[in-house]
Amino acid sequence: MIRLWNRRVGALLVAILSSGVLLSFVVFSRQQAEERRLDAAVFGQLRAISIATAAGNLSVEEVNDLWNAASGEVVIQVTRLEIPVVLTDTLGNPTSSAHLPEDFPRGPTGEADEQALRAFAAELDEIRPHLEVPGLRIHVGDPEFLRRLRLIPWLQAAALLVVVGSGVWLLVTSFRSERERIWSAMARESAHQMGTPLSSLVGWLEVLEARPRPMTTEVGQPDLIDEMAADVSRLQKVSRRFELIGHKPKLQPVSVRATVVHLRQYFEARLPTLARTRKIDIEVSIEADAPRVLGNATLLEWAFENLIKNAVDALASDGGRIVISHLGPNGRRSVYRVRDTGPGIPPALRNKIFDIGVTTKESGWGVGLSLARRIIEDMHDGSIKLEDAPRGASFRIELPRHRPRKPGS
């Protein structure tokens, strides 16, 4: 449910980011087109005055009339475009200025420093030659929007990278979610298919148990009916696990210590068969009064069973030790660790060890750790991570703590 919500939020964010990038490109393009049009108008008028003056075809009075007629519109456009302008006389003495940089040096009265204006006019002349009109030189810089124009492509590229990255993340999570939905559906169908033969087996066992049992069982040999009943009970538990893994179960207070102690007893009875040469020790380092967690006992048993089984397989040839410990609280969660002294996880597999099909065993299916992650993270809103360890494999598990209500609350 949480991952479905995250995918929906992710898809919405990608759509918003994509729309924002497209809208910003359209708005910016229209704005730049308009500013470029005004920019061309300003410099066109200034150039026309300059050319007419240089050609000598107009009298001084005609040039002044042309300048006076155009100067009003030029000043308006210069102000709108925030074009830096410095006016000097023919000797280079500043007479006025507009749209100077914010950090421009100024005198005690707030007026621009004359020497700084001379230097700034020279800088503007390097951008473009000044324009000559009767008695004046017009030093014009670049509009303010050109500075913004240099930044916009980088901002748009960064936004596109975010959109592409978000899209890739959404695709990856969608593919993973699709696999998990198929897995859940198969799990529920498997539980359903197992239900009918299990019901029949239970019925036949009841019939056998109602009959007198033969007295030919040798001393020390297991009773066949009891063994069949144990196997049927085991199959029922497996069926129940598959049924629960298909949907999020109701969470109740669960003792992780009791669950792990039961698993230790289960594995210790089978270690002579599972371990081929050396001894394997399973140690439970969890306090008797450790806080309970909110979970489903059947599924949590399955998750820890997979972790312990993987550790047993890793230690089967050389032996070693498996330690299941309680590390204490972390916020609203309880932290546990399952660690072994085996060969550990190869570096090439560490980042994908929880993916379906990834395994360190030659005959493994690569399902156990993926199943453990689904149970802990999806079913219980917890977390499981592979830790760095000097030796062996170490898994850190966090599960939500059960917080009993105080009397009267």
CSV table of C-alpha atoms in Angstrom, one decimal:
chain,number,residue,atom,x,y,z
A,1,MET,CA,0.0,0.0,0.0
A,2,ILE,CA,2.8,2.4,0.9
A,3,ARG,CA,4.7,1.6,-2.3
A,4,LEU,CA,1.5,2.1,-4.3
A,5,TRP,CA,1.1,5.5,-2.7
A,6,ASN,CA,4.7,6.3,-3.4
A,7,ARG,CA,4.3,5.4,-7.1
A,8,ARG,CA,1.2,7.5,-7.4
A,9,VAL,CA,3.0,10.5,-5.8
A,10,GLY,CA,6.0,9.8,-8.0
A,11,ALA,CA,3.9,9.8,-11.2
A,12,LEU,CA,2.2,13.0,-10.1
A,13,LEU,CA,5.6,14.7,-9.4
A,14,VAL,CA,6.9,13.6,-12.8
A,15,ALA,CA,3.8,15.0,-14.5
A,16,ILE,CA,4.1,18.3,-12.5
A,17,LEU,CA,7.8,18.6,-13.3
A,18,SER,CA,7.3,17.9,-17.0
A,19,SER,CA,4.5,20.4,-17.2
A,20,GLY,CA,6.6,22.9,-15.3
A,21,VAL,CA,9.6,22.5,-17.6
A,22,LEU,CA,7.4,22.8,-20.7
A,23,LEU,CA,5.5,25.8,-19.4
A,24,SER,CA,8.7,27.6,-18.3
A,25,PHE,CA,10.2,27.0,-21.8
A,26,VAL,CA,7.1,28.5,-23.5
A,27,VAL,CA,6.9,31.5,-21.1
A,28,PHE,CA,10.6,32.1,-21.4
A,29,SER,CA,10.6,31.8,-25.2
A,30,ARG,CA,7.8,34.3,-25.5
A,31,GLN,CA,9.5,36.7,-23.0
A,32,GLN,CA,12.8,36.5,-24.8
A,33,ALA,CA,11.1,37.1,-28.2
A,34,GLU,CA,9.4,40.2,-26.8
A,35,GLU,CA,12.6,41.5,-25.2
A,36,ARG,CA,14.6,40.8,-28.3
A,37,ARG,CA,12.1,42.8,-30.3
A,38,LEU,CA,12.4,45.8,-27.9
A,39,ASP,CA,16.1,45.4,-27.9
A,40,ALA,CA,16.2,45.6,-31.7
A,41,ALA,CA,14.0,48.7,-31.6
A,42,VAL,CA,16.2,50.6,-29.2
A,43,PHE,CA,19.4,49.9,-30.9
A,44,GLY,CA,17.8,50.5,-34.3
A,45,GLN,CA,16.7,53.9,-33.3
A,46,LEU,CA,20.1,54.7,-31.8
A,47,ARG,CA,21.9,53.5,-34.8
A,48,ALA,CA,19.6,55.5,-37.2
A,49,ILE,CA,20.4,58.7,-35.3
A,50,SER,CA,24.1,57.8,-35.3
A,51,ILE,CA,24.2,57.0,-39.0
A,52,ALA,CA,22.2,60.2,-39.9
A,53,THR,CA,24.6,62.3,-37.9
A,54,ALA,CA,27.7,60.6,-39.3
A,55,ALA,CA,26.4,61.0,-42.9
A,56,GLY,CA,26.1,64.8,-42.4
A,57,ASN,CA,22.9,64.9,-44.4
A,58,LEU,CA,21.0,66.5,-41.5
A,59,SER,CA,21.5,69.9,-39.9
A,60,VAL,CA,22.1,70.1,-36.2
A,61,GLU,CA,18.6,71.3,-35.7
A,62,GLU,CA,17.2,68.3,-37.6
A,63,VAL,CA,19.4,65.9,-35.7
A,64,ASN,CA,18.2,67.4,-32.4
A,65,ASP,CA,14.6,67.1,-33.5
A,66,LEU,CA,15.2,63.5,-34.5
A,67,TRP,CA,16.9,62.8,-31.1
A,68,ASN,CA,14.2,64.5,-29.1
A,69,ALA,CA,11.5,62.6,-31.0
A,70,ALA,CA,13.2,59.2,-30.4
A,71,SER,CA,14.7,59.8,-27.0
A,72,GLY,CA,11.4,59.5,-25.1
A,73,GLU,CA,10.7,56.0,-26.6
A,74,VAL,CA,14.3,55.0,-26.3
A,75,VAL,CA,14.4,55.9,-22.6
A,76,ILE,CA,11.2,53.9,-22.0
A,77,GLN,CA,12.6,50.8,-23.7
A,78,VAL,CA,15.9,51.2,-22.0
A,79,THR,CA,14.2,51.3,-18.7
A,80,ARG,CA,12.0,48.3,-19.5
A,81,LEU,CA,14.9,46.3,-20.7
A,82,GLU,CA,17.2,47.5,-17.8
A,83,ILE,CA,20.0,48.3,-20.3
A,84,PRO,CA,23.0,49.9,-18.6
A,85,VAL,CA,23.7,53.3,-20.3
A,86,VAL,CA,26.4,55.9,-19.7
A,87,LEU,CA,26.2,59.3,-21.5
A,88,THR,CA,29.4,61.3,-21.9
A,89,ASP,CA,30.4,64.4,-23.7
A,90,THR,CA,32.8,64.4,-26.6
A,91,LEU,CA,35.7,64.6,-24.2
A,92,GLY,CA,34.6,61.5,-22.3
A,93,ASN,CA,33.2,63.3,-19.2
A,94,PRO,CA,30.1,61.4,-17.8
A,95,THR,CA,26.9,63.5,-17.9
A,96,SER,CA,24.3,60.9,-16.8
A,97,SER,CA,23.8,57.2,-16.4
A,98,ALA,CA,21.1,54.6,-15.9
A,99,HIS,CA,20.8,51.0,-14.7
A,100,LEU,CA,24.2,50.7,-13.2
A,101,PRO,CA,25.1,47.5,-11.4
A,102,GLU,CA,23.9,47.3,-7.8
A,103,ASP,CA,27.4,47.3,-6.4
A,104,PHE,CA,28.6,50.3,-8.4
A,105,PRO,CA,30.8,52.7,-6.4
A,106,ARG,CA,29.0,55.8,-5.3
A,107,GLY,CA,30.0,59.0,-3.5
A,108,PRO,CA,28.8,60.4,-0.2
A,109,THR,CA,25.7,61.9,-1.8
A,110,GLY,CA,24.7,58.7,-3.5
A,111,GLU,CA,25.7,59.7,-7.0
A,112,ALA,CA,27.8,57.4,-9.1
A,113,ASP,CA,31.6,57.9,-8.8
A,114,GLU,CA,32.9,59.8,-11.9
A,115,GLN,CA,36.1,57.9,-12.3
A,116,ALA,CA,34.1,54.6,-12.0
A,117,LEU,CA,31.7,55.9,-14.6
A,118,ARG,CA,34.6,56.5,-17.0
A,119,ALA,CA,35.9,53.0,-16.5
A,120,PHE,CA,32.4,51.5,-16.8
A,121,ALA,CA,31.9,53.4,-20.1
A,122,ALA,CA,35.2,51.9,-21.4
A,123,GLU,CA,33.9,48.5,-20.4
A,124,LEU,CA,30.7,49.1,-22.3
A,125,ASP,CA,32.7,50.2,-25.4
A,126,GLU,CA,34.3,46.8,-25.4
A,127,ILE,CA,30.9,45.2,-25.7
A,128,ARG,CA,29.9,47.4,-28.6
A,129,PRO,CA,31.2,50.7,-30.0
A,130,HIS,CA,29.6,53.8,-28.5
A,131,LEU,CA,27.1,55.8,-30.6
A,132,GLU,CA,27.8,59.4,-31.6
A,133,VAL,CA,25.1,62.1,-31.5
A,134,PRO,CA,25.6,65.9,-31.5
A,135,GLY,CA,27.5,66.7,-28.4
A,136,LEU,CA,27.1,63.2,-26.8
A,137,ARG,CA,28.5,59.8,-26.8
A,138,ILE,CA,26.1,56.9,-25.8
A,139,HIS,CA,27.7,53.9,-24.2
A,140,VAL,CA,25.3,51.0,-24.1
A,141,GLY,CA,25.6,47.6,-22.5
A,142,ASP,CA,23.7,44.3,-22.8
A,143,PRO,CA,20.2,44.1,-21.5
A,144,GLU,CA,19.6,42.4,-18.1
A,145,PHE,CA,17.8,39.6,-19.7
A,146,LEU,CA,20.9,38.4,-21.5
A,147,ARG,CA,22.4,37.5,-18.1
A,148,ARG,CA,19.3,35.5,-17.2
A,149,LEU,CA,19.4,34.0,-20.7
A,150,ARG,CA,22.8,32.4,-19.9
A,151,LEU,CA,21.4,30.7,-16.8
A,152,ILE,CA,18.1,29.4,-18.2
A,153,PRO,CA,19.5,26.6,-20.4
A,154,TRP,CA,21.3,25.2,-17.4
A,155,LEU,CA,18.2,25.4,-15.2
A,156,GLN,CA,16.2,23.7,-17.9
A,157,ALA,CA,18.8,21.0,-18.4
A,158,ALA,CA,18.8,20.4,-14.6
A,159,ALA,CA,15.0,20.2,-14.6
A,160,LEU,CA,15.1,17.8,-17.5
A,161,LEU,CA,17.6,15.6,-15.7
A,162,VAL,CA,15.3,15.5,-12.7
A,163,VAL,CA,12.3,14.6,-14.9
A,164,VAL,CA,14.3,11.9,-16.6
A,165,GLY,CA,15.6,10.5,-13.4
A,166,SER,CA,12.2,10.6,-11.8
A,167,GLY,CA,10.8,8.8,-14.8
A,168,VAL,CA,13.5,6.1,-14.7
A,169,TRP,CA,12.8,5.6,-10.9
A,170,LEU,CA,9.1,5.4,-11.6
A,171,LEU,CA,9.6,2.8,-14.3
A,172,VAL,CA,11.9,0.7,-12.1
A,173,THR,CA,9.5,0.8,-9.2
A,174,SER,CA,6.6,0.0,-11.5
A,175,PHE,CA,8.4,-3.1,-12.9
A,176,ARG,CA,9.3,-4.2,-9.4
A,177,SER,CA,5.7,-3.7,-8.3
A,178,GLU,CA,4.4,-5.6,-11.2
A,179,ARG,CA,6.6,-8.6,-10.3
A,180,GLU,CA,5.5,-8.4,-6.7
A,181,ARG,CA,1.8,-8.3,-7.7
A,182,ILE,CA,2.3,-11.4,-9.8
A,183,TRP,CA,4.1,-13.0,-6.9
A,184,SER,CA,1.3,-12.2,-4.5
A,185,ALA,CA,-1.3,-13.5,-6.9
A,186,MET,CA,0.7,-16.7,-7.3
A,187,ALA,CA,1.0,-17.0,-3.6
A,188,ARG,CA,-2.7,-16.7,-3.0
A,189,GLU,CA,-3.5,-19.1,-5.8
A,190,SER,CA,-1.0,-21.6,-4.4
A,191,ALA,CA,-2.6,-21.4,-1.0
A,192,HIS,CA,-6.0,-21.9,-2.6
A,193,GLN,CA,-4.8,-24.9,-4.6
A,194,MET,CA,-3.2,-26.5,-1.5
A,195,GLY,CA,-6.4,-26.0,0.5
A,196,THR,CA,-8.4,-28.9,-1.1
A,197,PRO,CA,-5.9,-31.7,-0.8
A,198,LEU,CA,-4.9,-30.6,2.7
A,199,SER,CA,-8.6,-30.7,3.8
A,200,SER,CA,-8.7,-34.3,2.4
A,201,LEU,CA,-5.6,-35.3,4.2
A,202,VAL,CA,-6.9,-33.9,7.5
A,203,GLY,CA,-10.1,-35.9,7.0
A,204,TRP,CA,-8.2,-39.1,6.2
A,205,LEU,CA,-6.0,-38.6,9.3
A,206,GLU,CA,-9.1,-38.3,11.4
A,207,VAL,CA,-10.3,-41.6,10.0
A,208,LEU,CA,-6.9,-43.3,10.7
A,209,GLU,CA,-6.7,-41.9,14.3
A,210,ALA,CA,-10.2,-43.2,15.0
A,211,ARG,CA,-9.1,-46.7,14.2
A,212,PRO,CA,-7.1,-48.9,16.6
A,213,ARG,CA,-3.4,-48.4,15.9
A,214,PRO,CA,-1.2,-51.5,15.1
A,215,MET,CA,1.0,-52.7,17.9
A,216,THR,CA,3.9,-53.5,15.6
A,217,THR,CA,5.7,-50.2,15.9
A,218,GLU,CA,9.3,-50.9,17.1
A,219,VAL,CA,10.6,-49.2,20.3
A,220,GLY,CA,12.3,-45.9,19.5
A,221,GLN,CA,10.7,-45.7,16.0
A,222,PRO,CA,8.3,-42.8,15.3
A,223,ASP,CA,4.6,-43.5,15.0
A,224,LEU,CA,3.7,-43.2,11.3
A,225,ILE,CA,0.3,-41.6,12.0
A,226,ASP,CA,1.9,-39.0,14.3
A,227,GLU,CA,4.5,-38.2,11.7
A,228,MET,CA,1.9,-37.8,9.0
A,229,ALA,CA,-0.1,-35.5,11.3
A,230,ALA,CA,3.1,-33.4,11.9
A,231,ASP,CA,3.7,-33.2,8.1
A,232,VAL,CA,0.1,-32.2,7.5
A,233,SER,CA,0.4,-29.5,10.2
A,234,ARG,CA,3.6,-28.3,8.5
A,235,LEU,CA,1.8,-28.1,5.2
A,236,GLN,CA,-1.0,-26.2,6.7
A,237,LYS,CA,1.5,-23.7,8.1
A,238,VAL,CA,3.1,-23.3,4.7
A,239,SER,CA,-0.4,-22.8,3.1
A,240,ARG,CA,-1.2,-20.2,5.7
A,241,ARG,CA,2.0,-18.4,5.0
A,242,PHE,CA,1.3,-18.2,1.3
A,243,GLU,CA,-2.2,-17.0,2.1
A,244,LEU,CA,-0.9,-14.2,4.3
A,245,ILE,CA,1.9,-13.1,1.9
A,246,GLY,CA,-0.7,-12.1,-0.7
A,247,HIS,CA,-2.1,-9.2,1.3
A,248,LYS,CA,-1.2,-7.1,4.3
A,249,PRO,CA,-2.2,-8.9,7.5
A,250,LYS,CA,-3.6,-7.5,10.7
A,251,LEU,CA,-0.7,-6.7,13.1
A,252,GLN,CA,-0.7,-7.8,16.7
A,253,PRO,CA,1.8,-7.8,19.5
A,254,VAL,CA,4.5,-10.5,18.8
A,255,SER,CA,7.5,-11.7,20.8
A,256,VAL,CA,10.4,-11.9,18.5
A,257,ARG,CA,12.4,-13.7,21.2
A,258,ALA,CA,9.8,-16.5,21.4
A,259,THR,CA,9.7,-16.7,17.6
A,260,VAL,CA,13.5,-17.0,17.3
A,261,VAL,CA,13.8,-19.5,20.2
A,262,HIS,CA,11.2,-21.7,18.5
A,263,LEU,CA,13.2,-21.5,15.2
A,264,ARG,CA,16.4,-22.3,17.0
A,265,GLN,CA,14.8,-25.5,18.4
A,266,TYR,CA,13.5,-26.3,14.9
A,267,PHE,CA,16.9,-25.9,13.2
A,268,GLU,CA,18.9,-27.6,16.0
A,269,ALA,CA,16.9,-30.7,15.5
A,270,ARG,CA,17.9,-30.7,11.9
A,271,LEU,CA,21.5,-29.4,12.0
A,272,PRO,CA,23.1,-32.8,11.9
A,273,THR,CA,21.5,-33.2,8.5
A,274,LEU,CA,21.9,-29.7,7.3
A,275,ALA,CA,25.5,-29.2,8.3
A,276,ARG,CA,27.7,-31.6,6.4
A,277,THR,CA,31.0,-31.5,8.4
A,278,ARG,CA,31.4,-29.0,11.2
A,279,LYS,CA,29.2,-27.9,14.1
A,280,ILE,CA,26.9,-24.9,13.8
A,281,ASP,CA,25.9,-23.0,16.9
A,282,ILE,CA,22.7,-20.8,17.0
A,283,GLU,CA,22.8,-18.2,19.7
A,284,VAL,CA,19.8,-16.1,20.7
A,285,SER,CA,20.9,-12.9,22.4
A,286,ILE,CA,17.5,-11.3,23.1
A,287,GLU,CA,16.4,-10.3,26.6
A,288,ALA,CA,13.4,-12.1,28.1
A,289,ASP,CA,11.7,-8.7,28.7
A,290,ALA,CA,12.5,-7.3,25.3
A,291,PRO,CA,9.6,-5.1,24.0
A,292,ARG,CA,7.2,-6.9,21.7
A,293,VAL,CA,6.7,-5.7,18.1
A,294,LEU,CA,3.6,-5.2,16.0
A,295,GLY,CA,3.5,-8.0,13.5
A,296,ASN,CA,2.1,-11.2,12.3
A,297,ALA,CA,3.7,-14.2,14.1
A,298,THR,CA,3.4,-16.6,11.1
A,299,LEU,CA,5.0,-14.1,8.6
A,300,LEU,CA,7.8,-13.0,11.0
A,301,GLU,CA,8.7,-16.6,11.7
A,302,TRP,CA,8.9,-17.1,8.0
A,303,ALA,CA,11.2,-14.1,7.5
A,304,PHE,CA,13.6,-15.0,10.3
A,305,GLU,CA,13.5,-18.7,9.2
A,306,ASN,CA,14.7,-17.6,5.7
A,307,LEU,CA,17.5,-15.5,7.2
A,308,ILE,CA,18.6,-18.4,9.5
A,309,LYS,CA,18.3,-20.9,6.8
A,310,ASN,CA,20.6,-18.8,4.5
A,311,ALA,CA,23.1,-18.6,7.3
A,312,VAL,CA,23.0,-22.3,8.0
A,313,ASP,CA,23.6,-23.0,4.3
A,314,ALA,CA,26.6,-20.6,4.3
A,315,LEU,CA,28.1,-22.4,7.3
A,316,ALA,CA,27.2,-26.0,6.2
A,317,SER,CA,30.8,-26.9,5.0
A,318,ASP,CA,33.0,-25.2,7.6
A,319,GLY,CA,30.7,-24.7,10.5
A,320,GLY,CA,30.5,-21.5,12.6
A,321,ARG,CA,28.0,-19.5,14.6
A,322,ILE,CA,24.7,-17.7,14.0
A,323,VAL,CA,23.7,-14.9,16.4
A,324,ILE,CA,20.3,-13.4,16.6
A,325,SER,CA,20.4,-10.3,18.8
A,326,HIS,CA,18.3,-7.4,20.0
A,327,LEU,CA,20.1,-4.0,19.5
A,328,GLY,CA,17.5,-1.9,21.3
A,329,PRO,CA,15.1,0.8,20.2
A,330,ASN,CA,15.5,3.2,17.3
A,331,GLY,CA,12.6,5.7,17.5
A,332,ARG,CA,9.4,3.8,17.3
A,333,ARG,CA,11.1,0.6,16.1
A,334,SER,CA,13.0,-2.2,17.7
A,335,VAL,CA,16.3,-3.2,16.0
A,336,TYR,CA,17.4,-6.8,15.6
A,337,ARG,CA,20.4,-8.4,13.9
A,338,VAL,CA,21.0,-11.8,12.3
A,339,ARG,CA,24.7,-12.4,11.8
A,340,ASP,CA,26.8,-15.4,10.9
A,341,THR,CA,30.5,-16.1,10.6
A,342,GLY,CA,30.3,-17.5,7.1
A,343,PRO,CA,32.0,-16.3,3.9
A,344,GLY,CA,29.7,-13.3,3.6
A,345,ILE,CA,28.1,-11.7,0.5
A,346,PRO,CA,30.3,-11.1,-2.6
A,347,PRO,CA,30.8,-7.3,-3.3
A,348,ALA,CA,29.2,-7.7,-6.7
A,349,LEU,CA,25.9,-8.9,-5.1
A,350,ARG,CA,25.6,-6.7,-2.1
A,351,ASN,CA,23.5,-4.0,-3.8
A,352,LYS,CA,21.1,-6.5,-5.3
A,353,ILE,CA,21.0,-9.3,-2.7
A,354,PHE,CA,17.3,-8.7,-2.0
A,355,ASP,CA,16.3,-8.9,-5.7
A,356,ILE,CA,14.4,-12.0,-6.8
A,357,GLY,CA,16.6,-14.5,-8.5
A,358,VAL,CA,19.9,-13.3,-6.9
A,359,THR,CA,21.6,-16.0,-4.8
A,360,THR,CA,25.1,-17.0,-3.6
A,361,LYS,CA,24.2,-20.7,-3.7
A,362,GLU,CA,24.6,-22.9,-6.8
A,363,SER,CA,21.3,-24.5,-6.4
A,364,GLY,CA,19.4,-21.6,-4.8
A,365,TRP,CA,16.3,-19.9,-6.2
A,366,GLY,CA,17.1,-16.4,-4.9
A,367,VAL,CA,13.7,-16.1,-3.2
A,368,GLY,CA,14.4,-16.2,0.5
A,369,LEU,CA,15.9,-12.8,1.1
A,370,SER,CA,13.4,-11.1,-1.3
A,371,LEU,CA,10.6,-12.8,0.6
A,372,ALA,CA,12.1,-11.6,3.9
A,373,ARG,CA,12.2,-8.1,2.6
A,374,ARG,CA,8.6,-8.2,1.4
A,375,ILE,CA,7.5,-9.5,4.8
A,376,ILE,CA,9.5,-7.0,6.9
A,377,GLU,CA,9.1,-3.9,4.7
A,378,ASP,CA,5.8,-4.3,2.9
A,379,MET,CA,3.9,-6.4,5.4
A,380,HIS,CA,5.2,-4.7,8.6
A,381,ASP,CA,6.4,-1.2,7.5
A,382,GLY,CA,9.9,-2.1,8.8
A,383,SER,CA,13.3,-2.3,7.2
A,384,ILE,CA,16.0,-4.8,6.5
A,385,LYS,CA,19.5,-3.9,5.4
A,386,LEU,CA,22.7,-5.8,4.7
A,387,GLU,CA,25.3,-4.3,7.1
A,388,ASP,CA,29.1,-4.1,6.6
A,389,ALA,CA,30.7,-6.7,8.7
A,390,PRO,CA,34.4,-7.8,9.1
A,391,ARG,CA,33.3,-11.4,8.6
A,392,GLY,CA,30.2,-13.2,7.4
A,393,ALA,CA,26.8,-11.7,6.6
A,394,SER,CA,25.0,-9.3,9.0
A,395,PHE,CA,21.4,-8.2,8.5
A,396,ARG,CA,19.8,-5.3,10.4
A,397,ILE,CA,16.1,-5.6,10.9
A,398,GLU,CA,13.8,-2.9,12.3
A,399,LEU,CA,10.2,-3.6,13.3
A,400,PRO,CA,7.6,-1.3,14.7
A,401,ARG,CA,7.5,-1.6,18.5
A,402,HIS,CA,4.2,-2.4,20.3
A,403,ARG,CA,3.4,0.5,22.6
A,404,PRO,CA,0.9,-0.7,25.2
A,405,ARG,CA,-1.8,1.8,26.1
A,406,LYS,CA,-1.4,3.3,29.6
A,407,PRO,CA,-4.3,2.6,32.0
A,408,GLY,CA,-7.0,5.3,31.6
A,409,SER,CA,-5.8,6.4,28.2
